[in-house]
Amino acid sequence: MASNASSQGLAGVVAGETALSTVGKEGAGLTYRGYSIEDLAEHATFEEVAYLLIEGDLPDREQLDRMRVRLQGQRGLPDALRSSLELIPANAHPMDVLRTGCSLLGCLEPEDSFEQQTAITERLLAAFPSMLAYWYHYSRNGRRIETVTDEPGIAGHFLHLLHGRAPSEEHVRAMDVSLILYAEHEFNASTFVARITASTLSDIYSAITAAIGTLRGPLHGGANEAAMALIERFETPEQAEQGILDALSRKDKIMGFGHRVYRERDPRSDIVQGWAKRLGAQCGDDRLYAVSERIHAVMKREKNLFPNLDFYSASAYHFLGVPTELFTPLFVFSRTAGWAAHVMEQRAHNRLIRPSADYTGPQPRIFIPLDAR
Ligand code: COA
């Protein structure tokens, strides 16, 4: 699209270069540094994917082991952060908790030089699940939990902290795959914000704090929570069918459907749908998955719209026992890898991101001093 013409929401505008991912590119689909999302979700772990995004290539066994040890060693939270988390009310949105926690960590362990960017990224990857779980348990039942577990990966660490016991291998794998799917997605809104912040030569905590605030909205990361609220409203597929038809006739947006870039399908959705089905069957669900499938079918039939990653992630997370308000924070745990990799890429070839606007205000006019108005 012509770069001189203004575009609503920057749709179709190429706003820079990246070597990190392709999204819906013909012949490639969704890839992270050249690897297909299908292969990564099938064979990799989230830590391998984070390493791939941050370092540029997959780790060998030794590099991965060393990274895991570093991450495990950074799950503890400084006292000042723990006491600040205790001040945040129970009815705060958990995304606000992470946004605040990220910003505060930036005061306690600031980025004094860009050479610290990888270490700080790992610190955030390790600390976000701890922050969220610490605040969650303290605000709900006054318990000051230990934020260190012996779980090898971030997926298991979070489930363990949340439920207070070691998760099953299958639940860890389901969560791990979800983290892989959420890790990176080119110039989406929150990543672009992180890059804009980095382009001013600001610090990485500011970039990630801004990205968290951007991810929070229901048109972006918040869609998984909104999708769950929708699915839970219906007791049966028949009720869901009627409810969606009513919503569409009111021209409501159905959260978890549609995408700015993908036109026919979101390749991540098929993967997470498989997990939602499997987890639902395991826990004896005979409602939520069936309702989800019906909503999917009605959206296809009525609007030719397809589910994006957020739609089936909602029921998958629910079956993993994650409370709905913690869904979007899970996205943060994962996308931190993508955001940070973009910050690093921006810094390596930086030019201030500062677009222009088409002016639509009044023509030049004569200023009349206050007393004469
Ligand atoms: N429910 C109902 N209709 C939808 C829809 C949805 N989820 N998503 C898009 N549409 C319709 C729009 O109303 C519009 O119809 P119109 O041309 O008759 O006005 C048409 O499809 C084009 O949509 P548009 O809003 O221009 O797409 P966009 O590229 O600006 O927005 C999203 C993309 C993702 C923001 C949009 O699809 C959406 O709001 N989805 C729900 C939120 C969501 O799931 N976000 C997570 C994204 S991963």
Coordinates of C-alpha atoms and ligand atoms in Angstrom, one line a residue:
M1 CA 0.0 0.0 0.0
A2 CA 1.3 3.5 -0.8
S3 CA 3.2 4.8 2.2
N4 CA 2.0 8.4 1.6
A5 CA -1.7 7.6 1.9
S6 CA -3.0 7.5 5.5
S7 CA -4.5 4.2 6.4
Q8 CA -7.0 3.7 9.2
G9 CA -5.2 1.7 11.9
L10 CA -2.1 1.5 9.7
A11 CA -3.7 -1.5 8.0
G12 CA -1.5 -2.8 5.3
V13 CA 1.3 -0.3 6.0
V14 CA 4.8 -1.8 6.1
A15 CA 6.3 0.1 9.1
G16 CA 9.8 -1.5 9.2
E17 CA 11.8 -4.6 8.8
T18 CA 12.1 -7.7 11.0
A19 CA 14.0 -10.9 10.9
L20 CA 11.9 -12.4 13.8
S21 CA 8.8 -13.7 12.2
T22 CA 6.5 -14.0 9.2
V23 CA 2.8 -13.7 9.8
G24 CA 0.5 -15.2 7.1
K25 CA 3.3 -14.8 4.5
E26 CA 2.5 -16.7 1.3
G27 CA 4.3 -20.0 1.2
A28 CA 5.6 -19.6 4.8
G29 CA 2.6 -18.9 7.1
L30 CA 3.6 -18.2 10.7
T31 CA 7.3 -18.7 11.3
Y32 CA 9.7 -17.7 14.1
R33 CA 13.2 -17.0 12.6
G34 CA 12.3 -19.4 9.7
Y35 CA 10.9 -22.3 11.8
S36 CA 7.2 -23.1 11.3
I37 CA 4.8 -22.6 14.2
E38 CA 3.6 -26.2 13.7
D39 CA 7.1 -27.6 14.1
L40 CA 7.9 -25.5 17.1
A41 CA 4.6 -26.3 18.8
E42 CA 5.1 -30.0 18.1
H43 CA 8.8 -30.4 19.0
A44 CA 10.1 -27.4 21.0
T45 CA 9.7 -26.1 24.5
F46 CA 9.0 -22.5 25.3
E47 CA 12.5 -21.9 26.7
E48 CA 14.0 -23.1 23.3
V49 CA 11.7 -20.7 21.5
A50 CA 12.6 -17.8 23.8
Y51 CA 16.2 -18.5 23.2
L52 CA 15.6 -18.7 19.4
L53 CA 13.9 -15.3 19.4
I54 CA 16.4 -13.6 21.7
E55 CA 19.6 -15.1 20.4
G56 CA 18.7 -15.7 16.7
D57 CA 19.1 -19.5 16.6
L58 CA 18.0 -22.6 18.4
P59 CA 20.1 -23.6 21.5
D60 CA 22.1 -26.8 21.7
R61 CA 21.5 -29.0 24.8
E62 CA 24.2 -27.2 26.8
Q63 CA 23.0 -23.7 25.9
L64 CA 19.4 -24.6 26.8
D65 CA 20.4 -26.2 30.1
R66 CA 22.4 -23.1 31.1
M67 CA 19.5 -20.9 30.2
R68 CA 17.1 -23.0 32.2
V69 CA 19.4 -22.7 35.2
R70 CA 19.7 -19.0 34.9
L71 CA 15.9 -18.7 34.6
Q72 CA 15.3 -20.9 37.6
G73 CA 17.7 -18.9 39.6
Q74 CA 15.8 -15.6 39.0
R75 CA 12.3 -16.6 40.2
G76 CA 12.7 -14.9 43.5
L77 CA 11.4 -11.4 44.0
P78 CA 13.1 -8.5 45.9
D79 CA 11.5 -7.6 49.2
A80 CA 10.5 -4.1 47.9
L81 CA 8.6 -5.7 45.0
R82 CA 6.8 -8.2 47.3
S83 CA 5.7 -5.5 49.7
S84 CA 4.5 -3.3 46.8
L85 CA 2.5 -6.2 45.3
E86 CA 0.9 -6.6 48.7
L87 CA -0.5 -3.0 48.4
I88 CA -2.3 -3.7 45.1
P89 CA -6.0 -4.4 45.8
A90 CA -7.6 -7.8 45.1
N91 CA -9.9 -6.2 42.6
A92 CA -7.1 -4.7 40.5
H93 CA -6.8 -6.2 37.0
P94 CA -3.9 -8.7 37.0
M95 CA -2.5 -7.0 33.8
D96 CA -2.2 -3.8 35.9
V97 CA -0.3 -5.9 38.5
L98 CA 2.2 -7.0 35.9
R99 CA 2.5 -3.5 34.3
T100 CA 3.2 -2.1 37.8
G101 CA 5.6 -5.0 38.7
C102 CA 7.6 -4.5 35.5
S103 CA 7.9 -0.8 36.1
L104 CA 8.9 -1.3 39.7
L105 CA 11.5 -3.9 38.8
G106 CA 12.9 -1.3 36.5
C107 CA 13.4 1.0 39.5
L108 CA 15.0 -1.7 41.6
E109 CA 17.2 -3.3 39.0
P110 CA 17.5 -0.6 36.3
E111 CA 19.0 -1.1 32.9
D112 CA 22.1 1.0 33.1
S113 CA 23.5 -0.2 29.8
F114 CA 22.0 -1.9 26.7
E115 CA 24.5 -4.7 27.3
Q116 CA 22.2 -5.8 30.1
Q117 CA 19.2 -6.3 27.8
T118 CA 19.4 -10.1 27.5
A119 CA 19.9 -10.6 31.3
I120 CA 17.0 -8.3 32.0
T121 CA 14.8 -10.2 29.5
E122 CA 15.6 -13.4 31.3
R123 CA 14.9 -11.8 34.6
L124 CA 11.5 -10.7 33.4
L125 CA 10.7 -14.1 31.9
A126 CA 11.5 -15.7 35.2
A127 CA 9.9 -13.1 37.5
F128 CA 6.5 -12.4 35.8
P129 CA 4.9 -15.7 36.8
S130 CA 6.2 -15.3 40.4
M131 CA 4.9 -11.7 40.6
L132 CA 1.5 -12.7 39.4
A133 CA 1.2 -15.7 41.7
Y134 CA 2.5 -13.8 44.7
W135 CA 0.0 -11.0 44.3
Y136 CA -2.8 -13.5 43.5
H137 CA -2.4 -15.6 46.6
Y138 CA -1.7 -12.6 48.9
S139 CA -4.6 -10.5 47.7
R140 CA -7.1 -13.4 47.9
N141 CA -6.1 -15.2 51.1
G142 CA -3.2 -13.2 52.7
R143 CA -0.7 -15.9 52.0
R144 CA 2.9 -14.9 51.3
I145 CA 3.9 -17.7 49.0
E146 CA 7.4 -18.9 48.2
T147 CA 8.0 -18.0 44.5
V148 CA 10.7 -20.6 44.0
T149 CA 9.8 -24.1 42.6
D150 CA 11.9 -26.9 41.2
E151 CA 9.9 -27.0 38.0
P152 CA 12.3 -26.9 35.1
G153 CA 10.2 -24.6 32.8
I154 CA 8.1 -21.5 33.1
A155 CA 4.9 -23.3 32.2
G156 CA 5.2 -25.8 35.1
H157 CA 6.5 -23.1 37.4
F158 CA 3.4 -21.0 37.0
L159 CA 0.9 -23.9 37.3
H160 CA 2.7 -25.1 40.4
L161 CA 2.6 -21.6 42.0
L162 CA -1.0 -21.1 41.1
H163 CA -2.3 -24.4 42.3
G164 CA 0.2 -25.0 45.1
R165 CA 1.2 -28.5 43.8
A166 CA 3.2 -30.0 41.0
P167 CA 1.2 -30.1 37.7
S168 CA 0.8 -33.2 35.6
E169 CA 3.1 -33.6 32.6
E170 CA 0.3 -33.2 30.2
H171 CA -0.9 -29.9 31.8
V172 CA 2.7 -28.6 31.7
R173 CA 2.9 -29.5 28.0
A174 CA -0.4 -27.9 27.2
M175 CA 0.7 -24.7 28.9
D176 CA 4.1 -24.8 27.2
V177 CA 2.6 -25.1 23.8
S178 CA 0.3 -22.2 24.5
L179 CA 3.4 -20.1 25.5
I180 CA 5.1 -21.1 22.2
L181 CA 2.0 -20.0 20.2
Y182 CA 1.8 -16.6 22.0
A183 CA 5.6 -15.8 21.9
E184 CA 5.9 -13.7 18.8
H185 CA 3.7 -12.1 16.1
E186 CA 5.6 -9.5 14.0
F187 CA 4.3 -5.9 14.3
N188 CA 1.2 -6.4 16.4
A189 CA 0.0 -3.4 18.5
S190 CA 1.9 -4.2 21.7
T191 CA 5.2 -5.1 19.9
F192 CA 5.0 -2.0 17.8
V193 CA 4.6 0.0 20.9
A194 CA 7.6 -1.7 22.4
R195 CA 9.6 -0.8 19.3
I196 CA 8.5 2.8 19.4
T197 CA 9.6 3.1 23.0
A198 CA 12.9 1.5 22.2
S199 CA 13.4 3.8 19.2
T200 CA 13.6 6.8 21.6
L201 CA 16.6 5.0 23.2
S202 CA 14.5 4.4 26.4
D203 CA 15.2 1.4 28.6
I204 CA 13.8 -2.1 28.1
Y205 CA 11.5 -2.0 31.2
S206 CA 9.7 1.1 29.8
A207 CA 9.3 -0.7 26.4
I208 CA 7.8 -3.8 28.1
T209 CA 5.7 -1.8 30.5
A210 CA 4.2 0.1 27.6
A211 CA 3.6 -3.2 25.7
I212 CA 1.8 -4.7 28.7
G213 CA -0.6 -1.7 28.8
T214 CA -1.2 -2.1 25.0
L215 CA -1.8 -5.8 25.2
R216 CA -4.4 -5.4 27.9
G217 CA -7.2 -4.2 25.6
P218 CA -9.9 -6.6 24.4
L219 CA -9.1 -6.0 20.7
H220 CA -5.6 -7.4 21.4
G221 CA -4.6 -9.7 24.3
G222 CA -7.7 -9.1 26.4
A223 CA -9.7 -11.0 23.8
N224 CA -9.0 -14.4 25.5
E225 CA -10.8 -13.2 28.7
A226 CA -13.6 -11.7 26.7
A227 CA -14.0 -15.0 24.8
M228 CA -14.3 -17.0 28.0
A229 CA -16.9 -14.6 29.3
L230 CA -18.9 -15.2 26.2
I231 CA -18.5 -19.0 26.1
E232 CA -19.5 -19.3 29.8
R233 CA -22.8 -17.5 29.1
F234 CA -24.2 -20.4 27.3
E235 CA -25.4 -23.7 28.8
T236 CA -25.9 -25.5 25.5
P237 CA -24.7 -25.3 21.9
E238 CA -28.3 -24.4 20.9
Q239 CA -28.3 -21.4 23.3
A240 CA -24.9 -20.4 22.0
E241 CA -26.2 -20.5 18.4
Q242 CA -29.1 -18.2 19.3
G243 CA -26.9 -15.9 21.4
I244 CA -24.4 -15.4 18.6
L245 CA -27.1 -14.7 16.0
D246 CA -28.6 -12.1 18.4
A247 CA -25.2 -10.5 19.0
L248 CA -24.4 -10.4 15.3
S249 CA -27.7 -8.8 14.5
R250 CA -26.8 -6.1 17.0
K251 CA -23.5 -5.8 15.2
D252 CA -21.6 -6.8 18.3
K253 CA -18.0 -7.9 17.8
I254 CA -17.4 -11.5 18.9
M255 CA -14.2 -11.7 20.8
G256 CA -11.7 -14.3 19.7
F257 CA -12.7 -14.0 16.0
G258 CA -11.1 -12.2 13.0
H259 CA -7.6 -10.9 12.5
R260 CA -5.9 -7.9 11.0
V261 CA -3.4 -9.9 9.0
Y262 CA -4.8 -13.4 8.5
R263 CA -7.6 -13.6 6.0
E264 CA -8.7 -17.3 6.0
R265 CA -7.4 -18.9 9.2
D266 CA -5.1 -18.4 12.2
P267 CA -2.7 -21.3 12.1
R268 CA -2.3 -21.1 15.9
S269 CA -6.0 -21.7 16.4
D270 CA -6.0 -25.3 15.0
I271 CA -3.2 -26.2 17.4
V272 CA -4.8 -24.8 20.5
Q273 CA -8.2 -26.1 19.5
G274 CA -6.7 -29.7 19.6
W275 CA -5.5 -29.0 23.1
A276 CA -8.8 -27.5 24.3
K277 CA -10.6 -30.6 23.0
R278 CA -8.2 -33.0 24.7
L279 CA -8.1 -31.2 28.0
G280 CA -11.9 -30.8 28.0
A281 CA -12.5 -34.5 27.4
Q282 CA -10.0 -35.4 30.2
C283 CA -11.8 -33.3 32.8
G284 CA -15.2 -34.5 31.8
D285 CA -16.4 -31.3 30.2
D286 CA -19.6 -31.8 28.2
R287 CA -20.4 -28.1 27.8
L288 CA -17.7 -25.5 27.2
Y289 CA -15.9 -27.3 24.3
A290 CA -19.2 -28.1 22.6
V291 CA -20.4 -24.5 23.0
S292 CA -17.1 -23.2 21.6
E293 CA -17.4 -25.5 18.5
R294 CA -20.9 -24.2 17.9
I295 CA -19.8 -20.5 18.1
H296 CA -17.0 -21.3 15.7
A297 CA -19.5 -22.9 13.2
V298 CA -22.0 -20.1 13.5
M299 CA -19.2 -17.4 12.9
K300 CA -18.0 -19.3 9.9
R301 CA -21.5 -19.7 8.4
E302 CA -22.8 -16.2 9.2
K303 CA -19.7 -14.0 8.8
N304 CA -17.0 -16.3 7.2
L305 CA -14.9 -15.4 10.2
F306 CA -12.4 -17.8 11.8
P307 CA -11.2 -18.1 15.4
N308 CA -7.9 -16.5 16.3
L309 CA -5.5 -17.9 18.9
D310 CA -7.5 -16.3 21.7
F311 CA -10.7 -18.2 21.2
Y312 CA -9.8 -21.8 22.0
S313 CA -7.0 -20.6 24.3
A314 CA -9.8 -19.5 26.6
S315 CA -11.3 -23.0 27.2
A316 CA -7.8 -24.6 27.2
Y317 CA -6.8 -22.3 30.1
H318 CA -10.0 -22.9 31.8
F319 CA -9.5 -26.7 31.7
L320 CA -6.0 -26.1 33.2
G321 CA -7.7 -24.5 36.1
V322 CA -6.5 -20.9 35.4
P323 CA -9.0 -18.3 36.5
T324 CA -10.2 -16.2 33.6
E325 CA -8.7 -12.9 34.8
L326 CA -5.2 -14.5 34.6
F327 CA -5.5 -15.4 30.9
T328 CA -4.1 -12.2 29.5
P329 CA -1.1 -12.2 31.9
L330 CA -0.2 -15.6 30.6
F331 CA 0.2 -13.9 27.2
V332 CA 2.6 -11.5 28.9
F333 CA 4.8 -14.4 30.2
S334 CA 5.2 -15.6 26.7
R335 CA 5.2 -12.4 24.5
T336 CA 7.9 -10.9 26.7
A337 CA 10.3 -13.0 24.6
G338 CA 9.0 -11.5 21.4
W339 CA 8.8 -8.0 22.7
A340 CA 12.4 -8.1 24.0
A341 CA 13.7 -9.6 20.8
H342 CA 12.0 -6.7 18.9
V343 CA 13.5 -4.1 21.3
M344 CA 16.9 -5.7 20.6
E345 CA 16.4 -5.6 16.9
Q346 CA 15.2 -2.0 17.0
R347 CA 18.2 -1.0 18.9
A348 CA 20.5 -2.7 16.5
H349 CA 19.3 -0.7 13.5
N350 CA 17.6 2.2 15.3
R351 CA 15.9 5.2 13.8
L352 CA 13.3 7.1 15.8
I353 CA 9.8 5.9 14.9
R354 CA 7.9 9.1 14.3
P355 CA 5.2 9.0 11.6
S356 CA 3.2 11.9 10.3
A357 CA -0.5 12.6 10.2
D358 CA -3.0 14.0 7.7
Y359 CA -4.3 17.2 9.3
T360 CA -8.1 17.5 9.6
G361 CA -8.4 20.5 12.0
P362 CA -9.4 24.1 11.3
Q363 CA -7.7 26.3 8.8
P364 CA -5.4 29.0 10.2
R365 CA -7.5 31.5 12.2
I366 CA -6.9 34.8 14.0
F367 CA -6.3 34.6 17.7
I368 CA -8.6 36.8 19.8
P369 CA -7.2 37.7 23.2
L370 CA -9.3 36.4 26.2
D371 CA -10.8 39.8 27.2
A372 CA -12.1 40.4 23.6
R373 CA -13.7 37.0 23.2
Ligands
COA1 N1 -17.0 -10.2 15.3 C1 -17.9 -9.7 14.4 N2 -17.5 -9.1 13.3 C2 -16.2 -8.9 13.1 C3 -15.2 -9.4 13.9 C4 -15.6 -10.1 15.1 N3 -14.8 -10.6 16.0 N4 -14.0 -9.1 13.5 C5 -14.2 -8.4 12.3 N5 -15.5 -8.3 12.1 C6 -16.1 -7.7 11.0 C7 -16.1 -6.2 11.2 O1 -17.3 -5.7 11.9 C8 -16.0 -5.6 9.8 O2 -17.3 -5.7 9.2 P1 -17.9 -4.5 8.3 O3 -16.9 -4.5 7.2 O4 -19.3 -5.0 8.0 O5 -17.8 -3.3 9.2 C9 -15.2 -6.6 9.1 O6 -15.3 -7.9 9.8 C10 -13.7 -6.2 9.1 O7 -13.2 -6.1 10.4 P2 -12.3 -4.9 10.9 O8 -12.7 -4.5 12.3 O9 -12.0 -3.9 9.8 O10 -11.0 -5.7 11.1 P3 -9.7 -5.1 11.8 O11 -8.5 -5.6 10.9 O12 -9.7 -3.6 12.0 O13 -9.7 -5.7 13.2 C11 -9.6 -7.3 14.9 C12 -9.1 -6.9 13.5 C13 -8.8 -8.5 15.4 C14 -9.4 -6.1 15.9 C15 -11.1 -7.6 14.8 O14 -11.3 -8.8 14.0 C16 -11.7 -7.8 16.2 O15 -12.1 -6.9 16.8 N6 -11.8 -9.1 16.6 C17 -12.3 -9.4 18.0 C18 -11.1 -9.1 19.0 C19 -10.1 -10.2 19.0 O16 -10.4 -11.3 18.9 N7 -8.8 -9.7 19.1 C20 -7.7 -10.6 19.1 C21 -6.9 -10.5 17.8 S1 -5.7 -11.8 17.7

